Structures are given as structure tokens and as C-alpha cells.
Amino acid sequence: MSSSSSNALLPPASMASRTLNIEAGPALDNKEEELEEDDPFDITNTKNASVETLKRWRQAALVLNASRRFRYTLDLKKEEEKEQRRRMIRAHAQVIRAALLFKLAGKKQIGATVKPPTPTGEYAIGLEQLVSMSRDHNSSALQQYGGVKGLSDMLRTNLEKGILGDEDDILKRRNAFGSNTYPRKKARSFLRFLWEAWQDLTLIILIIAAAASLALGMKTEGIKEGWYDGGSIAFAVFLVIIVTAISDYRQSLQFQNLNEEKRNIQIEVMRGGRMVKISIFDIVVGDVVPLRIGDQVPADGILISGHSLATDESSMTGESKIVHKDQKAPFLMSGCKVADGVGTMLVTGVGINTEWGLLMASISEDTGEETPLQVRLNGVATFIGIVGLVVAFSVLAVLLARYFTGNTRNSNGTVQFHKGETSISQIVDDIIKIVTIAVTIVVVAVPEGLPLAVTLTLAYSMRKMMADKALASPAYSLKSLLYFCNYIRYKVLLSKNKSIKTFDQVRRLSACETMGSATTICSDKTGTLTLNQMTVVEAYIGRQRLDPPDDSSKLHTRISSLLFTGIAQNTQGNVFEPKDGGAVEISGSPTEKAILSWAVKLGMKFEAMKSESTVLQVFPFNSEKKRGGVALKVQDSEAYIHWKGAAEILLASCTKYMDLNGQLQSIDGEKEFCKEAIDDMAARSLRCVAIAYRPFDVEKIPADTESLDKWVLPEDDLVLIGIVGIKDPCRPGVKDAVKVCIEAGVKVRMVTGDNIQTAKAIALECGILSSDADASESNIIEGKVFRALSEGEREQVAKRITVMGRSSPSDKLLLVQALRKGGDVVAVTGDGTNDAPALHEADIGLAMGIQGTEVAKESSDIIILDDNFASVVKVVRWGRSVYANIQKFIQFQLTVNVAALIINVVAAVSSGDVPLNAVQLLWVNLIMDTLGALALATEPPTDHLMHRTPVGRREPLITNIMWRNLIVQALYQVGVLLVLNFAGRTILGLNDETRERANEVKNTVIFNTFVFCQIFNEFNARKPDEMNVFTGVTKNYLFMGIIGITLVLQVIIIQFLGKFTSTVRLSWELWLVSIAIGLISWPLAVVGKLIPVPETPLAKYFIRPFQRLRTARSA
């Protein structure tokens, strides 16, 4: 059990006793864990599973239809082919580039020039020349065109303001240079799914048997009467194939639609002088795109300007190498990631005209991925299948032995086989019927659809979660959808850039079910627990407090000039002032927007301040150092370095401060005052940011570009200009969400880069810390203190940590590793590029959709698009629902399996006949496999789920509660139906009927009763551990619809399709008998739930001997 259980986070014992957990089960001891390691189906985490592990469980699985069973698992062969294709395209591109460089080197020696550009429409350069220059990284061609400035003129682009961006301009650019899309491979047709459904070995045998029976029947009984036996089996098989194909095809369409937006990243571009968010598909040649750490390069382009810009080109070159970009190496490739620095690029190639486009168009994407639950269900299916095969062969052997020994009789009482008298054709026909029964038992026994039920319930759950969030969450503008696989679709055209309802995006299906097992959530503060709507509410200039904070009357012109310059130049944000005098538009991160808004209110003119100085070097904000800086040249003789960052960290580097009169003063005597001001603001949950600068000697600035790029900005001897306190309110409902987690046994930990006092205040406000007394040193820690501990000490301390302040991404990674070693199932949120290792290491990585970088999202499993902690809690709820729904389906399916197999085996051994024939069993299989999965695997989550402890990684799928329910119902069904089989003629009052007629009515009643038992038991399966199984049933329209369809079809089968199903019409009295017997399963379920169950899972008693035997053999 997780360490979180020792922190009073689990429900009290009284609650646990009232709410019996269906998934409950004790932890395994070390010996048992060693035994279970040999189980190929025991994969607790498929997130980073090796290829050998994935191959192992596939080889161990008993599969009748591989194409269907493994459809939604990772196609290992296709993955290998895809990687070979990638290597081939990369190698081809490298060869072309090397040949071009060799050619250019030769031309350079003889002074050859590049062919002049060919105009295309309104543009002075053609598509072919652009593509050739970008793809070949042809620097000579770029210089010949006049560099990036000359190229922008050819493309009619303003490097400062971007393209015009109106519809006419964008249409012309698309017509001239193409769109940022590439052709996609056609999806599989419905006929392909029909073919795959047909591949089931048992169905093929049944078709052959049906064909033989059809031929023999028509030969012996004539066409009019002889086609019923074979035709009915063939029709039933075709019905199963068609229903299976339709179900799989609809599921495929769903995944196809869900996958539609996987590459649809929302990015910022400069158009008409303002920053706008557009879909990556709407990028056009000529666009000016800002690049920041963690961004994906959306198209091929040329660097306009940048500082310390470096990209990770491993996605294209295959080499994990960081490539620095400057004016000597200005070419940027689509699909790469920005690893460091900042810059802007001019788009020169889009869509299929880029190497990335060619690569993506040449490979088919495999969205398959096995989940731990899916692998375990394959193990369950294999075990059930083996039992079914043994039973089927036993029935076959018994029936054949009874037949050839003359112990099998027809329905009228005559012996079927007389040695030397029965014709060959009659013998063949009888044997075909016997084989058909045995094969049909295999069809029913081997649950091919069981592993697929995981995919169904996950896909359905994600769709419902989307709708749930759409109703419950506020509207945001959608941002940053990943180009990797996701399974959520929203029916809105994102290219219209409208504000829409939010939802979660799932990159790995396994993460959804793993969230059901999460024991701890390590959450960021900003934007997750808070609204991320920041405003400056307090400000100090020097040691004087501004009241109100935007009161500029007290500011000296010297202070204003330095303050505004530092804010305007040391930011990745932007201020757009419309010429028509409209509202000012401010873009950037929430912190930057808050500071920019404050400066604008103080009177800052953004464009004017930027034009008064030249940027020499930029140090982008770093989450490790908690600061960002910029070196500026104001005049030929003046240079300044401006810093902005965490107040107490920047304060430590200050030696002076500037007072309200613009005079420099020593800070030695005022540091204590500043620290108290910072602590006071932090205690009121304000984020404290300091703004400082230092003058720098112009002569000491590196003269050449290469040295300037490597120049490390000085961080000491700073002059403090001011400190601002930024308010970021807690999200509404976050306290309730934290409370739900605590009641569900999930410990919430806050991991933030903010001041420890700010973190403590927010934690108290959110309910993560219950009181000031709870905010002890053992529960609250700074990142640097945790980092300094030994590995063993970190494991011990991690269990107690509730709040970690001033943490770096590496501290978050260390915490995740320590918690996982301690046995926790860890979910972690992250938004920065440096959070990627922690997101990858965690059991469930949750990236933020609004503030998260593309690198963070690529390393995550789920993207929370509204950055809301309440959404994380909903994922936990749905994760538990997935696991519970699968268990409901297993209980229902195993009950049907056990009952059908026992009834047919006992009847076959005792009387040589089976009450349930092939067609009837195929109908039962349809109810159980397809309709049952739809009905039970799509149950919505309930509050009851969040009153349980998390599901353990190694807890058995079939719990003792499920075994109890299953055995009670199966024994009842078997007992009642066997009584009807052997004494039905007397009980049903059929002694006056002929033997043949009595047997037909009796078998029809058995079949009808069996189906009604399953219909009523389907309600019982909804709530395996609750007395009231009808809670919420009327709200589940799909469940009620499937029950209704099953009832209608059953009536049609009995009353009108007797020739096909070997049944007869029943009187209303016999219908009432069937319904009454089925109805008894409801009170019986209530009585059964009063039976206590042992704590030790029954599965261990069955599995342990086999594991020990296997271990002994391997030894």
C-alpha cells in the first residue's frame, strides 16, 4: 500500500467498512512478486515496456482471430518498417545535402552564381527555388537573394509586422506556395473489417460445417426443408461477422476522427503587427513566427533574429544533437524542437514541400498501444479459452462416443445410429451437428472481445469526459494540440480560432486506466491550482510602496526610463496599440502580461522604449536560476544589463537600490526591510518579482558575433529598481477537488518554483495543508534542501512532503523518483521544457495545454487543456471508472461462460444431447460479447468510486466479491436449467404432449430462460458491490437501449424464427415462467452480497501452484 495511507489521507475505517471496495486486495509479499514476474501477462506499466516484453505476452496469448485481437495494440512489425522508412528518408536528405555542399564548394572556387529567382504571381521568387534553398540549406542562394531581408521583400513580408493576414493575402500565398498540410493515407474500408471479422478460426469451421450440413440436408430432405439446419447456422455466423465488423468499423471511425487533430498545434504568428494564435495548418509562406524554448518549428524557415537559439533536430536527422542557429546557420527545419534561446523565423516552406511533410506523408501512423489492463485481460481470455477448449473437446469426445455406441436418440426417442443400417450421408450429417456444437462452445468460451472491451471503454470514457468537462469547465481559447497520437476529438473547426469548451487530450490510453491507481498527485501551483490570471496588486520602488501600485506621479523620470526599458526589452511578450485608438492588446505569459499591463498603466510606450535601445544578448528566463536577463546598448557609450526574476534571489545579487528621486543608495541597511516586504507579500499568496539592472562598460562587451553569443551576462553588483507583488487567485472549486482526492486516498503535493511562503499560503487556501499546525517543517521543504539529501534520505522525506517551494525541474524529477521507489503510483503535472524528464519518469505525466511547451506535451501522457486541477481529479475519477467497468463486464461474461459450459457438458455426458444448440449459443455469444461490452463498458462514473482507495498495481482483476457474485448466479442458473432439462416435461406439464413436441418446448423454455437470466443479471453486474443495482440506470440510455433491443430480438427469435433457431412458440404462461426465473436473480444477488468474502484473493490459491511449478522447472 502507498505511503499516502499513513498520512491520514485514506477514508476512516468506518467509511471503509461501509464502502466495500471491489478492487480491494492486500499487497503481495516479495516471494509472490518474484513468482508473478514470470507471468507474461503481468505488465504493470506498458509506458516504457521493452519490445521483448510486448512480444512475450503476444506469443503467450491464445488467439483465434489475431487481426481483431491485436488491432488496437502496437503493431511491432509496422513500427520497425516505419523506423526503416524514416532512416531511408533521412539518409536520402543527407546525401542530397552533402552532394549540394560539394557542388557549391566547387562553384565557389570558380565564382559561379546562383540562378536568379523566377517570379510567381505577385511574388518575386518561385516555389521551386524556395523549396530547393530550404531543403538543401543553400546559404549561397540565400545570400544571392539578399539574405533574409531580401527574401522577405520577395515574399512581400514585413519582418517587424509580418504579413497582412487577410483572407485574400492568405489565399494568394496558399495558391503560390502550398498549404501546411500533407496527404494522409486512406483509412481501412468496411470490407476490410468484414474480412478481419471473418478470420476467426472457429467461425470458419462453423461456415464449413454449415455448408456441409446445407448440402447434405438438401440432398436428403429436399431444398424446401433441408436448408434450415445449415442455413440457420450460416445466417447466425454471418450475423455475428456483420455485427462484429460494424462494431469494429464504428470504433475505427471514432479513432480516426479522434486522431484528426493530433498534429493541430495552435501557434502564435505576427500578422498585421499583432500576435495572433492560429492552427499550424494555417501557416503560410511569408509568416513571421516567434520561437521559444520548447516550441515545435511549424514549417521550414530562415532565422530572422535570435539569441542563443538552438534546436533539437533528432526527429529529422536521427541524431540526438543540439544544433545552434545563427546568421551563419539560419535554416530551420519543420518538426524540430527549440532546445534553447529565443528567435523569430520567416517561413519559406510548408506542407509537402518540407522534409517533415515528406516523412509524415510516407508513413502510416499506428495509434495502437497496449494498456496494462488490456494485457491482463488477454491473460484472462487465454485462461478462459484453454478451459473452453478442454470442455469443447470433452463434449466432442463424449457425444461421438455416445453416438457410435447407440446411446444418442432423436427428439422422438429413436436411436440415431445403427451399425450397418445408418447411411453414410446420415452419419456425416450427425457428426457435423456434433462438431458444430463443440465448435460453438469454443466460440462462446473464448472471449475474443474481452481485451477489446478495454479499448471500447477507454474511448467511450474519454468522449464522455470531454462532454463532462465541456459542461463543467469555463471556456478558453484552445492552444497547443500535439501532433502525436491523441484520442479526443472535439467537433469544432479549430482553424476558426474561436473560444470553445475545454477538454482533456489523451496521448496514451494506458494513462487513463493508470490514473485509477494513482496514490499521489504532484501538482504545479501556477495555473493549475490558481487561475493564472495575474495582476500586479502591490509595488515597491526602492524602499517606497506605491499606493495604488499604478500611481506614476511619484516616479522620477530616471526611474521610469530604466523601469520601462527593462520591462519592454526583457520580455517575450508584446504590446499592440491599435491605430484607431482601441483597447491595448497584451500577449505573453501570465506573469509577463501582468508586468506589462502594470507598466502600460504607469505610462510605458512599448514600441518607443524598444526603439530607444538595441538588444545585444538575451538570457531567457531559466527555471533553474529563476531569472531572465537582457543586455542593451542605449547609446554608443552606454550599456545596461537588465534582470527580472524571483524577488529574494535577485535581491541577494543587489548592492544598491534607486530611490524615488532617481538616486543610487546602498542597500546594505535596507535588505532586511526588502526581505520583510517580500515575506509579507508572499504570506498573502502574492508572487514576488524583482526588477534590477546594472550599467556595463561598452568596451568590455564582446565585439564579434561568435563571442557575443557565448557571453554570459553578469549577475552581480545589481541595482534594485523595484519589487512587485502579483496576485493569482485560487481556482474556484479547487479546494473541493483537493478534498475529493484526500477522501479517495490520493495525496496531493504542491511542487512550485515560487517562494516557500507563497506556496504555503496557497496550499492553506487550497486545502492541501489543513491548518497552520499542518504546515510544519516536515511537510514543507525547499527544493535546494531536498536536492542536498542522500538518495535514502530523499525516499524517507518524500513520503512526508506536502509542499515543495523554490523547486527546480530537477527537484521535481528527484521527488517523483523517490515516491515511485517508495511504492507510490505518481501523477505529475508540468508545463516547461525542463519538466519533460519528470513527466516521462512519472507513471502518469500531465502536461498543461495553455502554458505547456510542446516538449513537455510530447513527454506527457495526458494534456490538461484548461490547466485546471479539477480536471486532473476528473481524470482520476474516469480512470477508476474504466477499471470498474471492465470488472463488471468480466463478471457478466464469466457468469454466462460458466453457466453455458456446465449446462452443455452435464447434458452431453448424461443424455447425449445439449439443450443449447449452435445457433442459440451464437445468439448468446452476441449478447455477451458485443452487446454486453457496449452496455457495461460504457457505465458513467459515480461518486462511489471516489470513496475507495486506489486500485493496486497487482491486485487481481477478478476479486473475491466478483467470484462470490459469479458463483452465486452461475450455480443458480445451472441448477435451475439442469432441473428443467431433466425434469422439465413434468414441471412444465408437458407429459400429455408427444415426446418430440415436449422436448422442443422444454429446450425452448431452457433457451428463453437462459437468455432472461443474462438480461436480469446484466443489471446485477452494474453494481457488483452495492445493494441497489438500479441507481442511475435510467440515465444510461445506451444500457437501457441494449436491454430493450435484446428483449425485442429475443421475442422475435422465439415467436417468428423457430425454423432457424430450432425453437417453438411459447404460451404466455411459459413466457412468464422464463421471466420469473430470470427475475429471481435480483433478490438472489442481494442475498449473495450478504455473504462475507475472505481478504486473500481466491485467484492466488489457483495461480500459486502453477507459478511454483513453472519456477521449479525453470530452476
Short mmCIF file of C-alpha atoms in Angstrom, two decimals, residues 16 123 224 302 615:
data_model
loop_
_atom_site.label_atom_id
_atom_site.label_comp_id
_atom_site.label_asym_id
_atom_site.label_seq_id
_atom_site.Cartn_x
_atom_site.Cartn_y
_atom_site.Cartn_z
CA ALA A 16 -14.08 1.70 4.56
CA TYR A 123 5.93 37.29 -55.52
CA LYS A 224 -37.65 -26.79 -49.21
CA ILE A 302 15.01 31.18 -42.18
CA VAL A 615 19.45 44.20 -27.76
#
